[in-house]
Amino acid sequence: MNIIYIIQAHKLPFQLKRLITVLNTKNASFYIHVDRKSKIEDFEKIISLKNVFFIKERVDCIWGDFSQVKATLNLIKNVIRDNKSGFVVFLSGQDYPIKNVYTIEIFFFVN
């Protein structure tokens, strides 16, 4: 069972790294959209894991605007293009889980 985390981020690359670190298991993949207004290099230089994919189709996101939907669709298209299968979880770069990663994986396995 795989869990694919699709994440929209625009700031705080170290916080995003912390989120990925706490959710990272052998069953996890991370697809990340960095807002086009942000410097993607700031994220790429501190997050370099083989299961983390920064998508190239970046959108200039505006809060509450359709641009956020477009960024989400771009994330999903990358997951499909890479032929990934499993559960997809949408997060923002400022999210943080309130349950440990094994509780999350067991939930998906049981349900």
PDB file of N, CA and C in Angstrom:
ATOM      1  N   MET A   1       0.834  -1.171   0.000  1.00  0.00           N
ATOM      2  CA  MET A   1       0.000   0.000   0.000  1.00  0.00           C
ATOM      3  C   MET A   1       0.886   1.243   0.000  1.00  0.00           C
ATOM      4  N   ASN A   2       0.644   2.118  -0.966  1.00  0.00           N
ATOM      5  CA  ASN A   2       1.421   3.345  -1.089  1.00  0.00           C
ATOM      6  C   ASN A   2       0.571   4.550  -0.716  1.00  0.00           C
ATOM      7  N   ILE A   3       1.225   5.541  -0.139  1.00  0.00           N
ATOM      8  CA  ILE A   3       0.579   6.817   0.127  1.00  0.00           C
ATOM      9  C   ILE A   3       1.351   7.873  -0.651  1.00  0.00           C
ATOM     10  N   ILE A   4       0.627   8.593  -1.474  1.00  0.00           N
ATOM     11  CA  ILE A   4       1.215   9.649  -2.284  1.00  0.00           C
ATOM     12  C   ILE A   4       0.728  10.972  -1.721  1.00  0.00           C
ATOM     13  N   TYR A   5       1.656  11.750  -1.194  1.00  0.00           N
ATOM     14  CA  TYR A   5       1.321  13.057  -0.652  1.00  0.00           C
ATOM     15  C   TYR A   5       1.532  14.096  -1.742  1.00  0.00           C
ATOM     16  N   ILE A   6       0.483  14.851  -2.064  1.00  0.00           N
ATOM     17  CA  ILE A   6       0.622  15.965  -2.985  1.00  0.00           C
ATOM     18  C   ILE A   6       0.552  17.233  -2.140  1.00  0.00           C
ATOM     19  N   ILE A   7       1.543  18.083  -2.319  1.00  0.00           N
ATOM     20  CA  ILE A   7       1.715  19.220  -1.415  1.00  0.00           C
ATOM     21  C   ILE A   7       1.867  20.507  -2.216  1.00  0.00           C
ATOM     22  N   GLN A   8       1.118  21.531  -1.817  1.00  0.00           N
ATOM     23  CA  GLN A   8       1.299  22.875  -2.354  1.00  0.00           C
ATOM     24  C   GLN A   8       2.049  23.699  -1.314  1.00  0.00           C
ATOM     25  N   ALA A   9       3.167  24.281  -1.732  1.00  0.00           N
ATOM     26  CA  ALA A   9       3.982  25.083  -0.819  1.00  0.00           C
ATOM     27  C   ALA A   9       4.328  26.406  -1.468  1.00  0.00           C
ATOM     28  N   HIS A  10       4.568  27.408  -0.633  1.00  0.00           N
ATOM     29  CA  HIS A  10       4.985  28.698  -1.171  1.00  0.00           C
ATOM     30  C   HIS A  10       6.017  29.400  -0.297  1.00  0.00           C
ATOM     31  N   LYS A  11       6.251  28.893   0.909  1.00  0.00           N
ATOM     32  CA  LYS A  11       7.227  29.509   1.810  1.00  0.00           C
ATOM     33  C   LYS A  11       7.703  28.465   2.824  1.00  0.00           C
ATOM     34  N   LEU A  12       8.670  28.852   3.611  1.00  0.00           N
ATOM     35  CA  LEU A  12       9.178  28.047   4.719  1.00  0.00           C
ATOM     36  C   LEU A  12       9.670  26.656   4.292  1.00  0.00           C
ATOM     37  N   PRO A  13      10.720  26.583   3.473  1.00  0.00           N
ATOM     38  CA  PRO A  13      11.217  25.280   3.022  1.00  0.00           C
ATOM     39  C   PRO A  13      11.647  24.347   4.155  1.00  0.00           C
ATOM     40  N   PHE A  14      12.163  24.893   5.262  1.00  0.00           N
ATOM     41  CA  PHE A  14      12.560  24.023   6.369  1.00  0.00           C
ATOM     42  C   PHE A  14      11.342  23.392   7.046  1.00  0.00           C
ATOM     43  N   GLN A  15      10.242  24.120   7.077  1.00  0.00           N
ATOM     44  CA  GLN A  15       9.005  23.555   7.629  1.00  0.00           C
ATOM     45  C   GLN A  15       8.490  22.439   6.727  1.00  0.00           C
ATOM     46  N   LEU A  16       8.584  22.631   5.420  1.00  0.00           N
ATOM     47  CA  LEU A  16       8.187  21.578   4.489  1.00  0.00           C
ATOM     48  C   LEU A  16       9.071  20.354   4.659  1.00  0.00           C
ATOM     49  N   LYS A  17      10.356  20.563   4.836  1.00  0.00           N
ATOM     50  CA  LYS A  17      11.273  19.436   5.062  1.00  0.00           C
ATOM     51  C   LYS A  17      10.871  18.674   6.326  1.00  0.00           C
ATOM     52  N   ARG A  18      10.503  19.395   7.360  1.00  0.00           N
ATOM     53  CA  ARG A  18      10.063  18.754   8.614  1.00  0.00           C
ATOM     54  C   ARG A  18       8.810  17.911   8.388  1.00  0.00           C
ATOM     55  N   LEU A  19       7.854  18.438   7.619  1.00  0.00           N
ATOM     56  CA  LEU A  19       6.634  17.695   7.292  1.00  0.00           C
ATOM     57  C   LEU A  19       6.973  16.409   6.547  1.00  0.00           C
ATOM     58  N   ILE A  20       7.816  16.514   5.533  1.00  0.00           N
ATOM     59  CA  ILE A  20       8.193  15.337   4.752  1.00  0.00           C
ATOM     60  C   ILE A  20       8.933  14.331   5.616  1.00  0.00           C
ATOM     61  N   THR A  21       9.818  14.801   6.458  1.00  0.00           N
ATOM     62  CA  THR A  21      10.594  13.904   7.325  1.00  0.00           C
ATOM     63  C   THR A  21       9.691  13.096   8.240  1.00  0.00           C
ATOM     64  N   VAL A  22       8.675  13.726   8.806  1.00  0.00           N
ATOM     65  CA  VAL A  22       7.798  13.018   9.746  1.00  0.00           C
ATOM     66  C   VAL A  22       6.859  12.042   9.033  1.00  0.00           C
ATOM     67  N   LEU A  23       6.562  12.285   7.752  1.00  0.00           N
ATOM     68  CA  LEU A  23       5.651  11.400   7.007  1.00  0.00           C
ATOM     69  C   LEU A  23       6.386  10.364   6.155  1.00  0.00           C
ATOM     70  N   ASN A  24       7.680  10.463   6.070  1.00  0.00           N
ATOM     71  CA  ASN A  24       8.447   9.634   5.148  1.00  0.00           C
ATOM     72  C   ASN A  24       8.577   8.190   5.640  1.00  0.00           C
ATOM     73  N   THR A  25       8.093   7.260   4.826  1.00  0.00           N
ATOM     74  CA  THR A  25       8.272   5.830   5.070  1.00  0.00           C
ATOM     75  C   THR A  25       8.604   5.183   3.731  1.00  0.00           C
ATOM     76  N   LYS A  26       8.837   3.880   3.740  1.00  0.00           N
ATOM     77  CA  LYS A  26       9.125   3.181   2.485  1.00  0.00           C
ATOM     78  C   LYS A  26       7.916   3.173   1.548  1.00  0.00           C
ATOM     79  N   ASN A  27       6.734   3.454   2.079  1.00  0.00           N
ATOM     80  CA  ASN A  27       5.499   3.456   1.280  1.00  0.00           C
ATOM     81  C   ASN A  27       5.092   4.844   0.797  1.00  0.00           C
ATOM     82  N   ALA A  28       5.879   5.869   1.083  1.00  0.00           N
ATOM     83  CA  ALA A  28       5.472   7.244   0.801  1.00  0.00           C
ATOM     84  C   ALA A  28       6.193   7.832  -0.403  1.00  0.00           C
ATOM     85  N   SER A  29       5.445   8.643  -1.153  1.00  0.00           N
ATOM     86  CA  SER A  29       5.997   9.476  -2.213  1.00  0.00           C
ATOM     87  C   SER A  29       5.450  10.882  -2.005  1.00  0.00           C
ATOM     88  N   PHE A  30       6.227  11.880  -2.416  1.00  0.00           N
ATOM     89  CA  PHE A  30       5.840  13.268  -2.227  1.00  0.00           C
ATOM     90  C   PHE A  30       5.959  14.019  -3.539  1.00  0.00           C
ATOM     91  N   TYR A  31       4.858  14.594  -3.982  1.00  0.00           N
ATOM     92  CA  TYR A  31       4.842  15.444  -5.172  1.00  0.00           C
ATOM     93  C   TYR A  31       4.578  16.858  -4.676  1.00  0.00           C
ATOM     94  N   ILE A  32       5.469  17.766  -5.038  1.00  0.00           N
ATOM     95  CA  ILE A  32       5.407  19.107  -4.466  1.00  0.00           C
ATOM     96  C   ILE A  32       5.280  20.160  -5.563  1.00  0.00           C
ATOM     97  N   HIS A  33       4.285  21.023  -5.383  1.00  0.00           N
ATOM     98  CA  HIS A  33       4.127  22.202  -6.231  1.00  0.00           C
ATOM     99  C   HIS A  33       4.598  23.402  -5.413  1.00  0.00           C
ATOM    100  N   VAL A  34       5.620  24.082  -5.915  1.00  0.00           N
ATOM    101  CA  VAL A  34       6.089  25.316  -5.280  1.00  0.00           C
ATOM    102  C   VAL A  34       5.537  26.477  -6.104  1.00  0.00           C
ATOM    103  N   ASP A  35       4.836  27.368  -5.435  1.00  0.00           N
ATOM    104  CA  ASP A  35       4.248  28.528  -6.099  1.00  0.00           C
ATOM    105  C   ASP A  35       5.287  29.199  -7.000  1.00  0.00           C
ATOM    106  N   ARG A  36       4.841  29.603  -8.165  1.00  0.00           N
ATOM    107  CA  ARG A  36       5.761  30.201  -9.142  1.00  0.00           C
ATOM    108  C   ARG A  36       6.390  31.499  -8.620  1.00  0.00           C
ATOM    109  N   LYS A  37       5.756  32.167  -7.673  1.00  0.00           N
ATOM    110  CA  LYS A  37       6.332  33.388  -7.097  1.00  0.00           C
ATOM    111  C   LYS A  37       7.523  33.071  -6.177  1.00  0.00           C
ATOM    112  N   SER A  38       7.648  31.843  -5.754  1.00  0.00           N
ATOM    113  CA  SER A  38       8.707  31.443  -4.823  1.00  0.00           C
ATOM    114  C   SER A  38       9.898  30.865  -5.577  1.00  0.00           C
ATOM    115  N   LYS A  39      11.054  30.929  -4.943  1.00  0.00           N
ATOM    116  CA  LYS A  39      12.264  30.365  -5.546  1.00  0.00           C
ATOM    117  C   LYS A  39      12.323  28.864  -5.236  1.00  0.00           C
ATOM    118  N   ILE A  40      12.116  28.057  -6.248  1.00  0.00           N
ATOM    119  CA  ILE A  40      12.101  26.601  -6.060  1.00  0.00           C
ATOM    120  C   ILE A  40      13.457  26.095  -5.584  1.00  0.00           C
ATOM    121  N   GLU A  41      14.528  26.785  -5.954  1.00  0.00           N
ATOM    122  CA  GLU A  41      15.876  26.373  -5.547  1.00  0.00           C
ATOM    123  C   GLU A  41      16.025  26.343  -4.025  1.00  0.00           C
ATOM    124  N   ASP A  42      15.329  27.240  -3.332  1.00  0.00           N
ATOM    125  CA  ASP A  42      15.378  27.249  -1.867  1.00  0.00           C
ATOM    126  C   ASP A  42      14.848  25.939  -1.282  1.00  0.00           C
ATOM    127  N   PHE A  43      13.876  25.359  -1.952  1.00  0.00           N
ATOM    128  CA  PHE A  43      13.287  24.096  -1.508  1.00  0.00           C
ATOM    129  C   PHE A  43      14.151  22.912  -1.934  1.00  0.00           C
ATOM    130  N   GLU A  44      14.592  22.935  -3.195  1.00  0.00           N
ATOM    131  CA  GLU A  44      15.353  21.811  -3.752  1.00  0.00           C
ATOM    132  C   GLU A  44      16.690  21.603  -3.049  1.00  0.00           C
ATOM    133  N   LYS A  45      17.316  22.688  -2.587  1.00  0.00           N
ATOM    134  CA  LYS A  45      18.641  22.523  -1.977  1.00  0.00           C
ATOM    135  C   LYS A  45      18.581  21.906  -0.579  1.00  0.00           C
ATOM    136  N   ILE A  46      17.433  21.961   0.090  1.00  0.00           N
ATOM    137  CA  ILE A  46      17.358  21.349   1.426  1.00  0.00           C
ATOM    138  C   ILE A  46      16.509  20.076   1.453  1.00  0.00           C
ATOM    139  N   ILE A  47      15.779  19.813   0.384  1.00  0.00           N
ATOM    140  CA  ILE A  47      14.957  18.596   0.320  1.00  0.00           C
ATOM    141  C   ILE A  47      15.385  17.816  -0.912  1.00  0.00           C
ATOM    142  N   SER A  48      16.187  16.803  -0.699  1.00  0.00           N
ATOM    143  CA  SER A  48      16.655  15.998  -1.836  1.00  0.00           C
ATOM    144  C   SER A  48      16.592  14.516  -1.462  1.00  0.00           C
ATOM    145  N   LEU A  49      15.412  13.977  -1.589  1.00  0.00           N
ATOM    146  CA  LEU A  49      15.191  12.557  -1.335  1.00  0.00           C
ATOM    147  C   LEU A  49      14.696  11.923  -2.625  1.00  0.00           C
ATOM    148  N   LYS A  50      14.961  10.638  -2.793  1.00  0.00           N
ATOM    149  CA  LYS A  50      14.580   9.981  -4.052  1.00  0.00           C
ATOM    150  C   LYS A  50      13.077   9.837  -4.222  1.00  0.00           C
ATOM    151  N   ASN A  51      12.307   9.965  -3.154  1.00  0.00           N
ATOM    152  CA  ASN A  51      10.851   9.853  -3.254  1.00  0.00           C
ATOM    153  C   ASN A  51      10.142  11.204  -3.179  1.00  0.00           C
ATOM    154  N   VAL A  52      10.903  12.285  -3.393  1.00  0.00           N
ATOM    155  CA  VAL A  52      10.342  13.635  -3.425  1.00  0.00           C
ATOM    156  C   VAL A  52      10.490  14.174  -4.838  1.00  0.00           C
ATOM    157  N   PHE A  53       9.376  14.621  -5.407  1.00  0.00           N
ATOM    158  CA  PHE A  53       9.353  15.100  -6.788  1.00  0.00           C
ATOM    159  C   PHE A  53       8.781  16.515  -6.829  1.00  0.00           C
ATOM    160  N   PHE A  54       9.592  17.464  -7.252  1.00  0.00           N
ATOM    161  CA  PHE A  54       9.128  18.828  -7.453  1.00  0.00           C
ATOM    162  C   PHE A  54       8.608  18.915  -8.881  1.00  0.00           C
ATOM    163  N   ILE A  55       7.342  19.274  -9.030  1.00  0.00           N
ATOM    164  CA  ILE A  55       6.784  19.292 -10.378  1.00  0.00           C
ATOM    165  C   ILE A  55       7.233  20.554 -11.106  1.00  0.00           C
ATOM    166  N   LYS A  56       7.338  20.440 -12.419  1.00  0.00           N
ATOM    167  CA  LYS A  56       7.813  21.549 -13.253  1.00  0.00           C
ATOM    168  C   LYS A  56       6.687  22.496 -13.658  1.00  0.00           C
ATOM    169  N   GLU A  57       5.453  22.018 -13.681  1.00  0.00           N
ATOM    170  CA  GLU A  57       4.305  22.826 -14.112  1.00  0.00           C
ATOM    171  C   GLU A  57       3.826  23.694 -12.954  1.00  0.00           C
ATOM    172  N   ARG A  58       4.540  24.781 -12.713  1.00  0.00           N
ATOM    173  CA  ARG A  58       4.244  25.644 -11.571  1.00  0.00           C
ATOM    174  C   ARG A  58       3.261  26.741 -11.955  1.00  0.00           C
ATOM    175  N   VAL A  59       2.419  27.099 -11.001  1.00  0.00           N
ATOM    176  CA  VAL A  59       1.366  28.080 -11.200  1.00  0.00           C
ATOM    177  C   VAL A  59       1.575  29.224 -10.210  1.00  0.00           C
ATOM    178  N   ASP A  60       1.252  30.430 -10.635  1.00  0.00           N
ATOM    179  CA  ASP A  60       1.239  31.585  -9.749  1.00  0.00           C
ATOM    180  C   ASP A  60      -0.061  31.519  -8.958  1.00  0.00           C
ATOM    181  N   CYS A  61       0.002  30.989  -7.752  1.00  0.00           N
ATOM    182  CA  CYS A  61      -1.211  30.740  -6.959  1.00  0.00           C
ATOM    183  C   CYS A  61      -1.647  31.983  -6.192  1.00  0.00           C
ATOM    184  N   ILE A  62      -2.946  32.185  -6.178  1.00  0.00           N
ATOM    185  CA  ILE A  62      -3.583  33.258  -5.423  1.00  0.00           C
ATOM    186  C   ILE A  62      -4.592  32.589  -4.492  1.00  0.00           C
ATOM    187  N   TRP A  63      -4.568  32.965  -3.213  1.00  0.00           N
ATOM    188  CA  TRP A  63      -5.431  32.338  -2.220  1.00  0.00           C
ATOM    189  C   TRP A  63      -6.902  32.425  -2.634  1.00  0.00           C
ATOM    190  N   GLY A  64      -7.576  31.261  -2.620  1.00  0.00           N
ATOM    191  CA  GLY A  64      -8.998  31.196  -2.934  1.00  0.00           C
ATOM    192  C   GLY A  64      -9.313  31.310  -4.420  1.00  0.00           C
ATOM    193  N   ASP A  65      -8.311  31.312  -5.249  1.00  0.00           N
ATOM    194  CA  ASP A  65      -8.474  31.476  -6.687  1.00  0.00           C
ATOM    195  C   ASP A  65      -8.408  30.120  -7.385  1.00  0.00           C
ATOM    196  N   PHE A  66      -8.902  30.069  -8.610  1.00  0.00           N
ATOM    197  CA  PHE A  66      -8.853  28.835  -9.392  1.00  0.00           C
ATOM    198  C   PHE A  66      -7.420  28.368  -9.625  1.00  0.00           C
ATOM    199  N   SER A  67      -6.452  29.265  -9.492  1.00  0.00           N
ATOM    200  CA  SER A  67      -5.045  28.890  -9.672  1.00  0.00           C
ATOM    201  C   SER A  67      -4.637  27.782  -8.703  1.00  0.00           C
ATOM    202  N   GLN A  68      -5.234  27.750  -7.532  1.00  0.00           N
ATOM    203  CA  GLN A  68      -4.934  26.666  -6.583  1.00  0.00           C
ATOM    204  C   GLN A  68      -5.469  25.333  -7.087  1.00  0.00           C
ATOM    205  N   VAL A  69      -6.611  25.353  -7.732  1.00  0.00           N
ATOM    206  CA  VAL A  69      -7.165  24.137  -8.332  1.00  0.00           C
ATOM    207  C   VAL A  69      -6.250  23.670  -9.457  1.00  0.00           C
ATOM    208  N   LYS A  70      -5.797  24.612 -10.273  1.00  0.00           N
ATOM    209  CA  LYS A  70      -4.898  24.266 -11.374  1.00  0.00           C
ATOM    210  C   LYS A  70      -3.606  23.634 -10.854  1.00  0.00           C
ATOM    211  N   ALA A  71      -3.048  24.175  -9.776  1.00  0.00           N
ATOM    212  CA  ALA A  71      -1.839  23.598  -9.176  1.00  0.00           C
ATOM    213  C   ALA A  71      -2.107  22.171  -8.680  1.00  0.00           C
ATOM    214  N   THR A  72      -3.269  21.961  -8.072  1.00  0.00           N
ATOM    215  CA  THR A  72      -3.640  20.627  -7.595  1.00  0.00           C
ATOM    216  C   THR A  72      -3.782  19.655  -8.764  1.00  0.00           C
ATOM    217  N   LEU A  73      -4.425  20.087  -9.832  1.00  0.00           N
ATOM    218  CA  LEU A  73      -4.566  19.236 -11.021  1.00  0.00           C
ATOM    219  C   LEU A  73      -3.196  18.903 -11.616  1.00  0.00           C
ATOM    220  N   ASN A  74      -2.279  19.855 -11.609  1.00  0.00           N
ATOM    221  CA  ASN A  74      -0.924  19.585 -12.101  1.00  0.00           C
ATOM    222  C   ASN A  74      -0.229  18.528 -11.239  1.00  0.00           C
ATOM    223  N   LEU A  75      -0.445  18.589  -9.947  1.00  0.00           N
ATOM    224  CA  LEU A  75       0.118  17.562  -9.062  1.00  0.00           C
ATOM    225  C   LEU A  75      -0.452  16.187  -9.402  1.00  0.00           C
ATOM    226  N   ILE A  76      -1.766  16.118  -9.556  1.00  0.00           N
ATOM    227  CA  ILE A  76      -2.422  14.841  -9.872  1.00  0.00           C
ATOM    228  C   ILE A  76      -1.954  14.307 -11.226  1.00  0.00           C
ATOM    229  N   LYS A  77      -1.814  15.190 -12.218  1.00  0.00           N
ATOM    230  CA  LYS A  77      -1.329  14.761 -13.529  1.00  0.00           C
ATOM    231  C   LYS A  77       0.059  14.139 -13.441  1.00  0.00           C
ATOM    232  N   ASN A  78       0.916  14.687 -12.582  1.00  0.00           N
ATOM    233  CA  ASN A  78       2.257  14.126 -12.413  1.00  0.00           C
ATOM    234  C   ASN A  78       2.208  12.753 -11.761  1.00  0.00           C
ATOM    235  N   VAL A  79       1.331  12.577 -10.794  1.00  0.00           N
ATOM    236  CA  VAL A  79       1.168  11.269 -10.151  1.00  0.00           C
ATOM    237  C   VAL A  79       0.714  10.240 -11.182  1.00  0.00           C
ATOM    238  N   ILE A  80      -0.258  10.608 -12.002  1.00  0.00           N
ATOM    239  CA  ILE A  80      -0.768   9.698 -13.038  1.00  0.00           C
ATOM    240  C   ILE A  80       0.309   9.421 -14.081  1.00  0.00           C
ATOM    241  N   ARG A  81       1.001  10.458 -14.519  1.00  0.00           N
ATOM    242  CA  ARG A  81       2.062  10.300 -15.517  1.00  0.00           C
ATOM    243  C   ARG A  81       3.141   9.319 -15.044  1.00  0.00           C
ATOM    244  N   ASP A  82       3.461   9.380 -13.743  1.00  0.00           N
ATOM    245  CA  ASP A  82       4.468   8.486 -13.181  1.00  0.00           C
ATOM    246  C   ASP A  82       3.916   7.111 -12.834  1.00  0.00           C
ATOM    247  N   ASN A  83       2.633   6.894 -13.155  1.00  0.00           N
ATOM    248  CA  ASN A  83       1.986   5.599 -12.946  1.00  0.00           C
ATOM    249  C   ASN A  83       2.018   5.163 -11.478  1.00  0.00           C
ATOM    250  N   LYS A  84       1.844   6.117 -10.590  1.00  0.00           N
ATOM    251  CA  LYS A  84       1.810   5.819  -9.156  1.00  0.00           C
ATOM    252  C   LYS A  84       0.415   5.316  -8.790  1.00  0.00           C
ATOM    253  N   SER A  85       0.365   4.389  -7.884  1.00  0.00           N
ATOM    254  CA  SER A  85      -0.922   3.917  -7.386  1.00  0.00           C
ATOM    255  C   SER A  85      -0.891   3.914  -5.869  1.00  0.00           C
ATOM    256  N   GLY A  86      -2.056   4.095  -5.291  1.00  0.00           N
ATOM    257  CA  GLY A  86      -2.163   4.128  -3.839  1.00  0.00           C
ATOM    258  C   GLY A  86      -3.134   5.209  -3.419  1.00  0.00           C
ATOM    259  N   PHE A  87      -3.043   5.587  -2.168  1.00  0.00           N
ATOM    260  CA  PHE A  87      -3.891   6.638  -1.621  1.00  0.00           C
ATOM    261  C   PHE A  87      -3.206   7.976  -1.831  1.00  0.00           C
ATOM    262  N   VAL A  88      -3.989   8.986  -2.209  1.00  0.00           N
ATOM    263  CA  VAL A  88      -3.447  10.319  -2.417  1.00  0.00           C
ATOM    264  C   VAL A  88      -3.963  11.229  -1.304  1.00  0.00           C
ATOM    265  N   VAL A  89      -3.023  11.925  -0.665  1.00  0.00           N
ATOM    266  CA  VAL A  89      -3.347  12.831   0.433  1.00  0.00           C
ATOM    267  C   VAL A  89      -2.886  14.226   0.036  1.00  0.00           C
ATOM    268  N   PHE A  90      -3.803  15.188   0.069  1.00  0.00           N
ATOM    269  CA  PHE A  90      -3.482  16.572  -0.276  1.00  0.00           C
ATOM    270  C   PHE A  90      -3.122  17.350   0.988  1.00  0.00           C
ATOM    271  N   LEU A  91      -1.994  18.055   0.933  1.00  0.00           N
ATOM    272  CA  LEU A  91      -1.542  18.865   2.064  1.00  0.00           C
ATOM    273  C   LEU A  91      -1.029  20.207   1.569  1.00  0.00           C
ATOM    274  N   SER A  92      -0.987  21.163   2.466  1.00  0.00           N
ATOM    275  CA  SER A  92      -0.268  22.399   2.173  1.00  0.00           C
ATOM    276  C   SER A  92       1.096  22.293   2.860  1.00  0.00           C
ATOM    277  N   GLY A  93       2.005  23.128   2.451  1.00  0.00           N
ATOM    278  CA  GLY A  93       3.335  23.114   3.052  1.00  0.00           C
ATOM    279  C   GLY A  93       3.341  23.520   4.507  1.00  0.00           C
ATOM    280  N   GLN A  94       2.249  24.090   4.988  1.00  0.00           N
ATOM    281  CA  GLN A  94       2.167  24.492   6.386  1.00  0.00           C
ATOM    282  C   GLN A  94       1.380  23.510   7.251  1.00  0.00           C
ATOM    283  N   ASP A  95       0.954  22.396   6.680  1.00  0.00           N
ATOM    284  CA  ASP A  95       0.259  21.370   7.464  1.00  0.00           C
ATOM    285  C   ASP A  95       1.252  20.569   8.295  1.00  0.00           C
ATOM    286  N   TYR A  96       0.727  19.908   9.322  1.00  0.00           N
ATOM    287  CA  TYR A  96       1.540  19.000  10.123  1.00  0.00           C
ATOM    288  C   TYR A  96       0.595  17.964  10.727  1.00  0.00           C
ATOM    289  N   PRO A  97       0.954  16.681  10.657  1.00  0.00           N
ATOM    290  CA  PRO A  97       0.029  15.641  11.133  1.00  0.00           C
ATOM    291  C   PRO A  97      -0.136  15.651  12.653  1.00  0.00           C
ATOM    292  N   ILE A  98      -1.350  15.338  13.092  1.00  0.00           N
ATOM    293  CA  ILE A  98      -1.605  15.231  14.531  1.00  0.00           C
ATOM    294  C   ILE A  98      -1.516  13.771  14.999  1.00  0.00           C
ATOM    295  N   LYS A  99      -1.401  12.856  14.053  1.00  0.00           N
ATOM    296  CA  LYS A  99      -1.212  11.432  14.351  1.00  0.00           C
ATOM    297  C   LYS A  99       0.147  11.012  13.799  1.00  0.00           C
ATOM    298  N   ASN A 100       0.729   9.962  14.380  1.00  0.00           N
ATOM    299  CA  ASN A 100       2.009   9.516  13.841  1.00  0.00           C
ATOM    300  C   ASN A 100       1.793   8.784  12.518  1.00  0.00           C
ATOM    301  N   VAL A 101       2.852   8.671  11.763  1.00  0.00           N
ATOM    302  CA  VAL A 101       2.767   8.147  10.401  1.00  0.00           C
ATOM    303  C   VAL A 101       2.243   6.711  10.364  1.00  0.00           C
ATOM    304  N   TYR A 102       2.535   5.919  11.370  1.00  0.00           N
ATOM    305  CA  TYR A 102       2.072   4.530  11.361  1.00  0.00           C
ATOM    306  C   TYR A 102       0.571   4.450  11.608  1.00  0.00           C
ATOM    307  N   THR A 103       0.040   5.336  12.417  1.00  0.00           N
ATOM    308  CA  THR A 103      -1.411   5.415  12.610  1.00  0.00           C
ATOM    309  C   THR A 103      -2.093   5.796  11.300  1.00  0.00           C
ATOM    310  N   ILE A 104      -1.488   6.715  10.564  1.00  0.00           N
ATOM    311  CA  ILE A 104      -2.031   7.132   9.270  1.00  0.00           C
ATOM    312  C   ILE A 104      -2.025   5.957   8.298  1.00  0.00           C
ATOM    313  N   GLU A 105      -0.908   5.241   8.216  1.00  0.00           N
ATOM    314  CA  GLU A 105      -0.825   4.094   7.289  1.00  0.00           C
ATOM    315  C   GLU A 105      -1.810   3.000   7.669  1.00  0.00           C
ATOM    316  N   ILE A 106      -1.950   2.702   8.942  1.00  0.00           N
ATOM    317  CA  ILE A 106      -2.898   1.665   9.395  1.00  0.00           C
ATOM    318  C   ILE A 106      -4.325   2.070   9.042  1.00  0.00           C
ATOM    319  N   PHE A 107      -4.662   3.363   9.210  1.00  0.00           N
ATOM    320  CA  PHE A 107      -5.987   3.847   8.863  1.00  0.00           C
ATOM    321  C   PHE A 107      -6.309   3.532   7.398  1.00  0.00           C
ATOM    322  N   PHE A 108      -5.377   3.845   6.495  1.00  0.00           N
ATOM    323  CA  PHE A 108      -5.620   3.584   5.070  1.00  0.00           C
ATOM    324  C   PHE A 108      -5.684   2.084   4.788  1.00  0.00           C
ATOM    325  N   PHE A 109      -4.864   1.315   5.458  1.00  0.00           N
ATOM    326  CA  PHE A 109      -4.874  -0.127   5.237  1.00  0.00           C
ATOM    327  C   PHE A 109      -6.202  -0.746   5.661  1.00  0.00           C
ATOM    328  N   VAL A 110      -6.713  -0.319   6.807  1.00  0.00           N
ATOM    329  CA  VAL A 110      -7.967  -0.870   7.345  1.00  0.00           C
ATOM    330  C   VAL A 110      -9.183  -0.368   6.586  1.00  0.00           C
ATOM    331  N   ASN A 111      -9.163   0.870   6.162  1.00  0.00           N
ATOM    332  CA  ASN A 111     -10.327   1.470   5.522  1.00  0.00           C
ATOM    333  C   ASN A 111     -10.201   1.457   4.027  1.00  0.00           C
TER     334      ASN A 111
END
